[in-house]
Amino acid sequence: MDRLENLVRSNILKLSPYSCARDEYEGQGAHVFLDANENPYNAPLNRYPDPLQKDLKRAIGRIKGMAPEQIFLGNGSDEAIDLLFRIFCTPSIDNVVAIEPTYGMYKVCADINDVEYRPVLLNDTFQIAAQDLLDATDEHTKIVWICSPNNPTGNCIKHETIVDVLALFRGIVVVDEAYGDFSDAPSFRKTLNTYPNLVVLNTMSKAWGAAGIRLGMAFSSTQIIDLLNKVKYPYNVNSLTQQEALQMLADPFQVEKWVKLILAERTRMIESFKLLPFCLHVYPTDANFFLTRLVNAPSIYQYLIDKGVVVRNRSSVKLCENCLRITIGTKSENQELLAALRCYR
């Protein structure tokens, strides 16, 4: 990769980050806090949260096998996505490359930050050659985005494809593993020491069943994590989120049980869908959802809405014409969906 300072926007390199009051007394044994204009009543919520979420990062590091200084925590993965644009991409000059179709927030953040977005279409098996991604880059390409398992297609991008991009691209490569806990593929977190240009995203919104607390994770080199911490808002992860996440991390075996239940239901649902007379194809998946091509998917989508069952209509997305994306729910929820579909005419 290029030297990191050549990839980062010059104004970010010069930036003096906001200094949080809580950063200044760490390790000093302070017990009277009259520095941050907080209300002295209503403890503990009257105090600002730990700006660097140190206890939470240690807990996540133990489970993910990462050093705390290699972890960034944000208000969902979306915060990390936006910050990466703001750190590396100069508006109206730089560009990014991404697979298509994929998670929509990459393009939204590109548009917000006035950065050119270059989508590269997957093939009919929802895979891509590394050279196709590299051919879309130029001297102003700062980031390549690869979601794996991919949303909405559900499949993992081939490991060797991502390795080739990491080895040959001179900028930042982001591998979004939001759905990685449902896949047998090894996490790219384990290769961070090999690829200094790699950022791996993860979240507590999927396997951990905690979308409501909005906690996203980015794993990378300490240098890139330092940049994320430099640019983020001072207290970006609130106290309630940190507390709830710590409680959940104390029982990771519960998450393993949930994943097993979801994967078992995924198998049952896929086999059931294949028997529906209007089902044309169910695509292979490594996530907690699957993509299925149906006869007249928009009509079936509206029919399900009328029945009070909400799925995702992806018919307007490239390569996903007449496709619905089905999230795996509880057994009773899944059964209600199947019952409704079996009555569709």
mmCIF file of C-alpha atoms in Angstrom:
data_model
loop_
_atom_site.group_PDB
_atom_site.id
_atom_site.type_symbol
_atom_site.label_atom_id
_atom_site.label_comp_id
_atom_site.label_asym_id
_atom_site.label_seq_id
_atom_site.Cartn_x
_atom_site.Cartn_y
_atom_site.Cartn_z
ATOM 1 C CA MET A 1 0.000 0.000 0.000
ATOM 2 C CA ASP A 2 0.969 3.650 -0.237
ATOM 3 C CA ARG A 3 2.309 5.325 2.879
ATOM 4 C CA LEU A 4 -0.651 6.040 5.123
ATOM 5 C CA GLU A 5 0.070 9.762 5.269
ATOM 6 C CA ASN A 6 -0.232 9.845 1.447
ATOM 7 C CA LEU A 7 -3.719 8.349 1.632
ATOM 8 C CA VAL A 8 -5.128 10.536 4.408
ATOM 9 C CA ARG A 9 -6.623 13.942 3.594
ATOM 10 C CA SER A 10 -4.119 16.673 4.431
ATOM 11 C CA ASN A 11 -6.569 18.554 6.672
ATOM 12 C CA ILE A 12 -7.140 15.381 8.715
ATOM 13 C CA LEU A 13 -3.408 14.911 9.200
ATOM 14 C CA LYS A 14 -3.221 18.482 10.556
ATOM 15 C CA LEU A 15 -6.385 18.171 12.655
ATOM 16 C CA SER A 16 -6.170 18.793 16.386
ATOM 17 C CA PRO A 17 -8.959 16.608 17.805
ATOM 18 C CA TYR A 18 -11.324 17.783 20.501
ATOM 19 C CA SER A 19 -9.898 17.039 23.922
ATOM 20 C CA CYS A 20 -12.420 15.286 26.166
ATOM 21 C CA ALA A 21 -12.352 16.232 29.812
ATOM 22 C CA ARG A 22 -12.270 12.570 30.756
ATOM 23 C CA ASP A 23 -9.045 12.022 28.799
ATOM 24 C CA GLU A 24 -7.047 14.316 31.047
ATOM 25 C CA TYR A 25 -7.258 12.644 34.438
ATOM 26 C CA GLU A 26 -6.968 8.941 33.577
ATOM 27 C CA GLY A 27 -4.882 7.102 36.125
ATOM 28 C CA GLN A 28 -4.724 10.061 38.500
ATOM 29 C CA GLY A 29 -7.171 8.707 41.098
ATOM 30 C CA ALA A 30 -9.638 11.558 40.615
ATOM 31 C CA HIS A 31 -12.926 11.257 42.519
ATOM 32 C CA VAL A 32 -14.389 14.794 42.484
ATOM 33 C CA PHE A 33 -15.418 15.830 38.983
ATOM 34 C CA LEU A 34 -15.991 19.556 38.531
ATOM 35 C CA ASP A 35 -14.467 19.881 35.062
ATOM 36 C CA ALA A 36 -17.135 19.030 32.469
ATOM 37 C CA ASN A 37 -20.139 21.181 33.502
ATOM 38 C CA GLU A 38 -22.156 18.079 34.356
ATOM 39 C CA ASN A 39 -25.141 18.060 36.703
ATOM 40 C CA PRO A 40 -23.854 16.579 40.012
ATOM 41 C CA TYR A 41 -27.131 14.651 40.490
ATOM 42 C CA ASN A 42 -28.714 11.605 38.816
ATOM 43 C CA ALA A 43 -25.631 9.369 38.919
ATOM 44 C CA PRO A 44 -24.406 7.536 36.922
ATOM 45 C CA LEU A 45 -26.148 9.007 33.885
ATOM 46 C CA ASN A 46 -25.080 12.537 34.789
ATOM 47 C CA ARG A 47 -21.513 11.697 33.727
ATOM 48 C CA TYR A 48 -20.210 11.643 30.164
ATOM 49 C CA PRO A 49 -19.337 8.153 28.944
ATOM 50 C CA ASP A 50 -15.825 6.858 28.417
ATOM 51 C CA PRO A 51 -14.915 8.456 25.052
ATOM 52 C CA LEU A 52 -12.707 5.521 24.063
ATOM 53 C CA GLN A 53 -14.883 2.738 25.546
ATOM 54 C CA LYS A 54 -11.843 1.064 27.121
ATOM 55 C CA ASP A 55 -13.656 -1.590 29.199
ATOM 56 C CA LEU A 56 -15.888 -2.498 26.270
ATOM 57 C CA LYS A 57 -12.961 -2.778 23.861
ATOM 58 C CA ARG A 58 -11.167 -5.116 26.253
ATOM 59 C CA ALA A 59 -14.259 -7.335 26.429
ATOM 60 C CA ILE A 60 -14.689 -7.357 22.645
ATOM 61 C CA GLY A 61 -10.978 -7.992 22.186
ATOM 62 C CA ARG A 62 -11.150 -11.125 24.328
ATOM 63 C CA ILE A 63 -13.964 -12.566 22.205
ATOM 64 C CA LYS A 64 -12.703 -11.420 18.802
ATOM 65 C CA GLY A 65 -9.037 -12.131 19.486
ATOM 66 C CA MET A 66 -7.973 -8.520 18.983
ATOM 67 C CA ALA A 67 -5.918 -6.007 20.934
ATOM 68 C CA PRO A 68 -8.056 -3.102 22.222
ATOM 69 C CA GLU A 69 -5.939 -0.601 20.305
ATOM 70 C CA GLN A 70 -6.960 -2.355 17.055
ATOM 71 C CA ILE A 71 -10.667 -1.730 17.734
ATOM 72 C CA PHE A 72 -12.834 1.267 16.899
ATOM 73 C CA LEU A 73 -16.388 1.407 18.227
ATOM 74 C CA GLY A 74 -19.081 3.553 16.686
ATOM 75 C CA ASN A 75 -22.766 4.351 16.510
ATOM 76 C CA GLY A 76 -23.422 1.349 14.278
ATOM 77 C CA SER A 77 -21.067 0.312 11.481
ATOM 78 C CA ASP A 78 -22.462 3.249 9.523
ATOM 79 C CA GLU A 79 -20.400 5.655 11.634
ATOM 80 C CA ALA A 80 -17.182 3.854 10.740
ATOM 81 C CA ILE A 81 -18.201 3.824 7.060
ATOM 82 C CA ASP A 82 -18.795 7.571 7.051
ATOM 83 C CA LEU A 83 -15.598 8.316 8.979
ATOM 84 C CA LEU A 84 -13.498 6.339 6.494
ATOM 85 C CA PHE A 85 -14.836 8.536 3.691
ATOM 86 C CA ARG A 86 -14.076 11.673 5.718
ATOM 87 C CA ILE A 87 -10.543 10.546 6.591
ATOM 88 C CA PHE A 88 -9.338 9.284 3.212
ATOM 89 C CA CYS A 89 -11.464 10.874 0.474
ATOM 90 C CA THR A 90 -11.098 14.497 -0.605
ATOM 91 C CA PRO A 91 -14.500 15.710 -1.872
ATOM 92 C CA SER A 92 -14.842 16.238 -5.642
ATOM 93 C CA ILE A 93 -11.384 14.730 -6.222
ATOM 94 C CA ASP A 94 -11.139 11.186 -4.881
ATOM 95 C CA ASN A 95 -13.264 8.149 -5.652
ATOM 96 C CA VAL A 96 -14.103 4.733 -4.222
ATOM 97 C CA VAL A 97 -14.832 1.364 -5.853
ATOM 98 C CA ALA A 98 -17.404 -1.165 -4.636
ATOM 99 C CA ILE A 99 -19.058 -4.355 -5.765
ATOM 100 C CA GLU A 100 -22.632 -4.132 -7.051
ATOM 101 C CA PRO A 101 -25.177 -4.960 -5.774
ATOM 102 C CA THR A 102 -24.160 -4.400 -2.165
ATOM 103 C CA TYR A 103 -25.028 -2.541 1.038
ATOM 104 C CA GLY A 104 -26.534 0.813 0.110
ATOM 105 C CA MET A 105 -24.845 2.960 2.763
ATOM 106 C CA TYR A 106 -21.509 2.934 0.932
ATOM 107 C CA LYS A 107 -23.050 4.936 -1.913
ATOM 108 C CA VAL A 108 -25.107 7.119 0.433
ATOM 109 C CA CYS A 109 -21.968 8.103 2.354
ATOM 110 C CA ALA A 110 -20.110 8.691 -0.903
ATOM 111 C CA ASP A 111 -22.870 11.029 -2.073
ATOM 112 C CA ILE A 112 -22.987 12.860 1.263
ATOM 113 C CA ASN A 113 -19.233 13.376 1.174
ATOM 114 C CA ASP A 114 -19.199 14.355 -2.527
ATOM 115 C CA VAL A 115 -17.002 11.401 -3.468
ATOM 116 C CA GLU A 116 -17.331 9.587 -6.800
ATOM 117 C CA TYR A 117 -18.735 6.066 -6.339
ATOM 118 C CA ARG A 118 -17.686 3.429 -8.881
ATOM 119 C CA PRO A 119 -19.785 0.243 -8.734
ATOM 120 C CA VAL A 120 -18.475 -2.924 -10.415
ATOM 121 C CA LEU A 121 -21.155 -5.460 -11.307
ATOM 122 C CA LEU A 122 -20.935 -8.981 -9.910
ATOM 123 C CA ASN A 123 -21.337 -11.912 -12.291
ATOM 124 C CA ASP A 124 -24.393 -14.177 -12.436
ATOM 125 C CA THR A 125 -23.110 -16.221 -9.467
ATOM 126 C CA PHE A 126 -22.625 -13.000 -7.460
ATOM 127 C CA GLN A 127 -18.836 -13.263 -7.589
ATOM 128 C CA ILE A 128 -16.211 -10.967 -9.103
ATOM 129 C CA ALA A 129 -12.625 -11.128 -10.302
ATOM 130 C CA ALA A 130 -10.088 -9.064 -8.408
ATOM 131 C CA GLN A 131 -8.852 -7.594 -11.685
ATOM 132 C CA ASP A 132 -12.328 -6.220 -12.455
ATOM 133 C CA LEU A 133 -12.229 -4.232 -9.219
ATOM 134 C CA LEU A 134 -8.649 -3.121 -9.804
ATOM 135 C CA ASP A 135 -9.451 -2.044 -13.377
ATOM 136 C CA ALA A 136 -12.040 0.383 -11.971
ATOM 137 C CA THR A 137 -9.435 2.144 -9.822
ATOM 138 C CA ASP A 138 -7.140 5.019 -10.711
ATOM 139 C CA GLU A 139 -4.683 7.309 -8.894
ATOM 140 C CA HIS A 140 -7.592 8.973 -7.056
ATOM 141 C CA THR A 141 -9.191 5.765 -5.761
ATOM 142 C CA LYS A 142 -8.782 5.701 -1.994
ATOM 143 C CA ILE A 143 -11.054 2.839 -0.840
ATOM 144 C CA VAL A 144 -12.375 -0.459 -2.200
ATOM 145 C CA TRP A 145 -15.535 -1.691 -0.421
ATOM 146 C CA ILE A 146 -16.252 -5.437 -0.242
ATOM 147 C CA CYS A 147 -19.205 -6.711 1.776
ATOM 148 C CA SER A 148 -18.764 -10.419 2.553
ATOM 149 C CA PRO A 149 -21.176 -12.090 3.200
ATOM 150 C CA ASN A 150 -22.726 -9.621 0.818
ATOM 151 C CA ASN A 151 -26.033 -7.829 1.241
ATOM 152 C CA PRO A 152 -28.445 -8.443 -0.515
ATOM 153 C CA THR A 153 -26.997 -11.502 -2.264
ATOM 154 C CA GLY A 154 -26.081 -13.385 0.931
ATOM 155 C CA ASN A 155 -22.924 -15.079 -0.354
ATOM 156 C CA CYS A 156 -19.302 -14.655 0.654
ATOM 157 C CA ILE A 157 -16.998 -13.142 -1.939
ATOM 158 C CA LYS A 158 -14.238 -15.642 -2.712
ATOM 159 C CA HIS A 159 -11.400 -15.439 -0.220
ATOM 160 C CA GLU A 160 -8.717 -15.420 -2.900
ATOM 161 C CA THR A 161 -10.411 -12.490 -4.656
ATOM 162 C CA ILE A 162 -10.222 -10.347 -1.525
ATOM 163 C CA VAL A 163 -6.623 -11.420 -0.881
ATOM 164 C CA ASP A 164 -5.635 -10.384 -4.401
ATOM 165 C CA VAL A 165 -7.269 -6.957 -3.978
ATOM 166 C CA LEU A 166 -5.513 -6.482 -0.634
ATOM 167 C CA ALA A 167 -2.170 -7.390 -2.144
ATOM 168 C CA LEU A 168 -2.449 -5.322 -5.328
ATOM 169 C CA PHE A 169 -4.483 -2.225 -4.406
ATOM 170 C CA ARG A 170 -2.428 0.648 -2.985
ATOM 171 C CA GLY A 171 -5.270 2.211 -0.990
ATOM 172 C CA ILE A 172 -7.609 1.092 1.783
ATOM 173 C CA VAL A 173 -9.639 -2.125 1.466
ATOM 174 C CA VAL A 174 -12.713 -2.419 3.680
ATOM 175 C CA VAL A 175 -14.158 -5.899 4.216
ATOM 176 C CA ASP A 176 -17.594 -5.576 5.801
ATOM 177 C CA GLU A 177 -18.290 -8.747 7.790
ATOM 178 C CA ALA A 178 -21.580 -7.651 9.357
ATOM 179 C CA TYR A 179 -22.984 -11.132 8.648
ATOM 180 C CA GLY A 180 -19.733 -13.015 9.223
ATOM 181 C CA ASP A 181 -20.970 -14.746 12.381
ATOM 182 C CA PHE A 182 -23.377 -16.791 10.242
ATOM 183 C CA SER A 183 -20.648 -17.958 7.868
ATOM 184 C CA ASP A 184 -18.035 -20.720 8.052
ATOM 185 C CA ALA A 185 -15.524 -18.513 6.238
ATOM 186 C CA PRO A 186 -12.594 -17.341 8.392
ATOM 187 C CA SER A 187 -12.693 -13.685 9.367
ATOM 188 C CA PHE A 188 -10.255 -11.334 7.705
ATOM 189 C CA ARG A 189 -9.543 -9.955 11.196
ATOM 190 C CA LYS A 190 -6.908 -12.670 11.428
ATOM 191 C CA THR A 191 -4.943 -11.123 8.541
ATOM 192 C CA LEU A 192 -4.674 -7.551 9.870
ATOM 193 C CA ASN A 193 -0.979 -7.946 10.631
ATOM 194 C CA THR A 194 -0.388 -9.085 7.046
ATOM 195 C CA TYR A 195 -2.316 -6.283 5.318
ATOM 196 C CA PRO A 196 -1.807 -2.785 6.794
ATOM 197 C CA ASN A 197 -4.382 -1.381 4.332
ATOM 198 C CA LEU A 198 -7.208 -3.607 5.660
ATOM 199 C CA VAL A 199 -10.224 -2.484 7.686
ATOM 200 C CA VAL A 200 -12.723 -5.124 8.831
ATOM 201 C CA LEU A 201 -16.215 -4.082 9.921
ATOM 202 C CA ASN A 202 -18.490 -5.984 12.268
ATOM 203 C CA THR A 203 -21.584 -5.175 14.322
ATOM 204 C CA MET A 204 -23.718 -6.219 17.263
ATOM 205 C CA SER A 205 -26.856 -5.699 15.164
ATOM 206 C CA LYS A 206 -26.979 -9.153 13.549
ATOM 207 C CA ALA A 207 -25.793 -12.307 15.361
ATOM 208 C CA TRP A 208 -25.733 -10.496 18.707
ATOM 209 C CA GLY A 209 -29.379 -9.473 18.336
ATOM 210 C CA ALA A 210 -28.683 -5.918 19.482
ATOM 211 C CA ALA A 211 -29.577 -3.647 16.572
ATOM 212 C CA GLY A 212 -31.336 -1.336 19.029
ATOM 213 C CA ILE A 213 -28.177 -0.359 20.920
ATOM 214 C CA ARG A 214 -26.367 0.752 17.723
ATOM 215 C CA LEU A 215 -22.864 -0.580 18.248
ATOM 216 C CA GLY A 216 -20.574 -1.093 15.282
ATOM 217 C CA MET A 217 -16.962 -2.235 15.229
ATOM 218 C CA ALA A 218 -13.990 -1.594 12.987
ATOM 219 C CA PHE A 219 -10.774 -3.612 13.283
ATOM 220 C CA SER A 220 -7.556 -2.364 11.722
ATOM 221 C CA SER A 221 -3.993 -1.281 12.358
ATOM 222 C CA THR A 222 -3.408 0.990 15.326
ATOM 223 C CA GLN A 223 -2.551 3.810 12.919
ATOM 224 C CA ILE A 224 -5.941 3.633 11.161
ATOM 225 C CA ILE A 225 -7.788 3.178 14.463
ATOM 226 C CA ASP A 226 -6.020 6.289 15.789
ATOM 227 C CA LEU A 227 -7.315 8.233 12.785
ATOM 228 C CA LEU A 228 -10.884 7.025 13.381
ATOM 229 C CA ASN A 229 -10.647 8.084 17.036
ATOM 230 C CA LYS A 230 -9.196 11.438 15.976
ATOM 231 C CA VAL A 231 -12.138 12.299 13.706
ATOM 232 C CA LYS A 232 -15.104 10.772 15.580
ATOM 233 C CA TYR A 233 -17.386 12.826 17.803
ATOM 234 C CA PRO A 234 -16.043 12.908 21.382
ATOM 235 C CA TYR A 235 -18.694 10.764 23.095
ATOM 236 C CA ASN A 236 -19.995 8.770 20.135
ATOM 237 C CA VAL A 237 -21.035 5.637 22.087
ATOM 238 C CA ASN A 238 -23.339 6.432 24.985
ATOM 239 C CA SER A 239 -23.183 4.944 28.485
ATOM 240 C CA LEU A 240 -26.331 2.836 28.081
ATOM 241 C CA THR A 241 -24.988 1.200 24.920
ATOM 242 C CA GLN A 242 -21.647 0.471 26.568
ATOM 243 C CA GLN A 243 -23.341 -1.013 29.635
ATOM 244 C CA GLU A 244 -25.738 -3.197 27.644
ATOM 245 C CA ALA A 245 -22.963 -4.414 25.344
ATOM 246 C CA LEU A 246 -20.789 -5.410 28.309
ATOM 247 C CA GLN A 247 -23.660 -7.418 29.770
ATOM 248 C CA MET A 248 -24.239 -9.223 26.474
ATOM 249 C CA LEU A 249 -20.542 -9.945 25.964
ATOM 250 C CA ALA A 250 -20.487 -11.688 29.347
ATOM 251 C CA ASP A 251 -22.591 -14.497 27.815
ATOM 252 C CA PRO A 252 -21.308 -15.193 24.281
ATOM 253 C CA PHE A 253 -22.687 -18.739 24.417
ATOM 254 C CA GLN A 254 -26.209 -17.314 24.103
ATOM 255 C CA VAL A 255 -25.224 -15.835 20.757
ATOM 256 C CA GLU A 256 -23.891 -19.204 19.612
ATOM 257 C CA LYS A 257 -27.278 -20.734 20.451
ATOM 258 C CA TRP A 258 -29.101 -18.048 18.491
ATOM 259 C CA VAL A 259 -26.845 -18.560 15.468
ATOM 260 C CA LYS A 260 -27.458 -22.322 15.490
ATOM 261 C CA LEU A 261 -31.226 -21.789 15.687
ATOM 262 C CA ILE A 262 -31.131 -19.274 12.841
ATOM 263 C CA LEU A 263 -29.011 -21.511 10.628
ATOM 264 C CA ALA A 264 -31.317 -24.483 11.221
ATOM 265 C CA GLU A 265 -34.340 -22.353 10.353
ATOM 266 C CA ARG A 266 -32.515 -20.995 7.313
ATOM 267 C CA THR A 267 -32.116 -24.516 5.948
ATOM 268 C CA ARG A 268 -35.779 -25.302 6.581
ATOM 269 C CA MET A 269 -36.956 -22.069 4.982
ATOM 270 C CA ILE A 270 -34.831 -22.493 1.868
ATOM 271 C CA GLU A 271 -36.126 -26.024 1.321
ATOM 272 C CA SER A 272 -39.690 -24.837 1.872
ATOM 273 C CA PHE A 273 -39.292 -21.973 -0.606
ATOM 274 C CA LYS A 274 -38.014 -24.314 -3.284
ATOM 275 C CA LEU A 275 -41.365 -26.126 -3.127
ATOM 276 C CA LEU A 276 -43.432 -23.009 -3.773
ATOM 277 C CA PRO A 277 -44.835 -23.112 -7.334
ATOM 278 C CA PHE A 278 -43.854 -19.490 -8.027
ATOM 279 C CA CYS A 279 -40.294 -19.817 -6.719
ATOM 280 C CA LEU A 280 -37.798 -19.775 -9.581
ATOM 281 C CA HIS A 281 -34.563 -19.912 -7.598
ATOM 282 C CA VAL A 282 -33.106 -19.608 -4.099
ATOM 283 C CA TYR A 283 -29.544 -18.331 -4.089
ATOM 284 C CA PRO A 284 -26.854 -19.846 -1.833
ATOM 285 C CA THR A 285 -26.314 -17.819 1.324
ATOM 286 C CA ASP A 286 -23.799 -17.412 4.144
ATOM 287 C CA ALA A 287 -25.929 -14.920 6.084
ATOM 288 C CA ASN A 288 -29.067 -14.827 8.245
ATOM 289 C CA PHE A 289 -31.154 -14.149 5.148
ATOM 290 C CA PHE A 290 -31.530 -15.482 1.631
ATOM 291 C CA LEU A 291 -32.343 -14.010 -1.751
ATOM 292 C CA THR A 292 -35.015 -15.711 -3.828
ATOM 293 C CA ARG A 293 -36.207 -15.073 -7.380
ATOM 294 C CA LEU A 294 -39.976 -15.386 -7.781
ATOM 295 C CA VAL A 295 -42.604 -15.003 -10.442
ATOM 296 C CA ASN A 296 -43.796 -11.393 -10.063
ATOM 297 C CA ALA A 297 -41.942 -10.599 -6.821
ATOM 298 C CA PRO A 298 -43.453 -7.078 -6.486
ATOM 299 C CA SER A 299 -46.964 -8.568 -6.444
ATOM 300 C CA ILE A 300 -45.982 -11.167 -3.846
ATOM 301 C CA TYR A 301 -44.286 -8.476 -1.771
ATOM 302 C CA GLN A 302 -47.456 -6.369 -1.713
ATOM 303 C CA TYR A 303 -49.540 -9.445 -0.918
ATOM 304 C CA LEU A 304 -47.345 -10.158 2.113
ATOM 305 C CA ILE A 305 -47.564 -6.534 3.240
ATOM 306 C CA ASP A 306 -51.347 -6.824 3.150
ATOM 307 C CA LYS A 307 -51.002 -9.913 5.356
ATOM 308 C CA GLY A 308 -48.863 -7.993 7.842
ATOM 309 C CA VAL A 309 -45.623 -9.774 6.873
ATOM 310 C CA VAL A 310 -42.715 -7.510 5.893
ATOM 311 C CA VAL A 311 -39.879 -8.766 3.701
ATOM 312 C CA ARG A 312 -37.503 -6.786 1.460
ATOM 313 C CA ASN A 313 -38.287 -6.252 -2.215
ATOM 314 C CA ARG A 314 -34.969 -6.039 -4.092
ATOM 315 C CA SER A 315 -36.489 -6.068 -7.593
ATOM 316 C CA SER A 316 -35.132 -2.617 -8.443
ATOM 317 C CA VAL A 317 -31.542 -3.622 -7.597
ATOM 318 C CA LYS A 318 -29.216 -4.700 -10.411
ATOM 319 C CA LEU A 319 -29.034 -8.500 -10.853
ATOM 320 C CA CYS A 320 -31.935 -8.883 -8.403
ATOM 321 C CA GLU A 321 -34.941 -8.462 -10.687
ATOM 322 C CA ASN A 322 -38.012 -10.200 -9.237
ATOM 323 C CA CYS A 323 -36.097 -11.008 -6.062
ATOM 324 C CA LEU A 324 -37.176 -10.809 -2.439
ATOM 325 C CA ARG A 325 -34.729 -10.858 0.458
ATOM 326 C CA ILE A 326 -36.043 -12.974 3.323
ATOM 327 C CA THR A 327 -34.647 -12.523 6.829
ATOM 328 C CA ILE A 328 -34.761 -15.624 9.032
ATOM 329 C CA GLY A 329 -37.057 -14.976 11.982
ATOM 330 C CA THR A 330 -38.322 -17.168 14.804
ATOM 331 C CA LYS A 331 -39.887 -20.489 13.876
ATOM 332 C CA SER A 332 -43.386 -19.068 14.385
ATOM 333 C CA GLU A 333 -42.604 -15.971 12.294
ATOM 334 C CA ASN A 334 -41.168 -18.100 9.523
ATOM 335 C CA GLN A 335 -44.194 -20.371 9.650
ATOM 336 C CA GLU A 336 -46.543 -17.402 9.304
ATOM 337 C CA LEU A 337 -44.649 -16.298 6.208
ATOM 338 C CA LEU A 338 -44.840 -19.768 4.656
ATOM 339 C CA ALA A 339 -48.529 -20.108 5.504
ATOM 340 C CA ALA A 340 -49.265 -16.815 3.773
ATOM 341 C CA LEU A 341 -47.261 -17.780 0.680
ATOM 342 C CA ARG A 342 -48.977 -21.153 0.398
ATOM 343 C CA CYS A 343 -52.278 -19.291 0.068
ATOM 344 C CA TYR A 344 -51.011 -16.928 -2.617
ATOM 345 C CA ARG A 345 -52.725 -17.247 -5.995
#
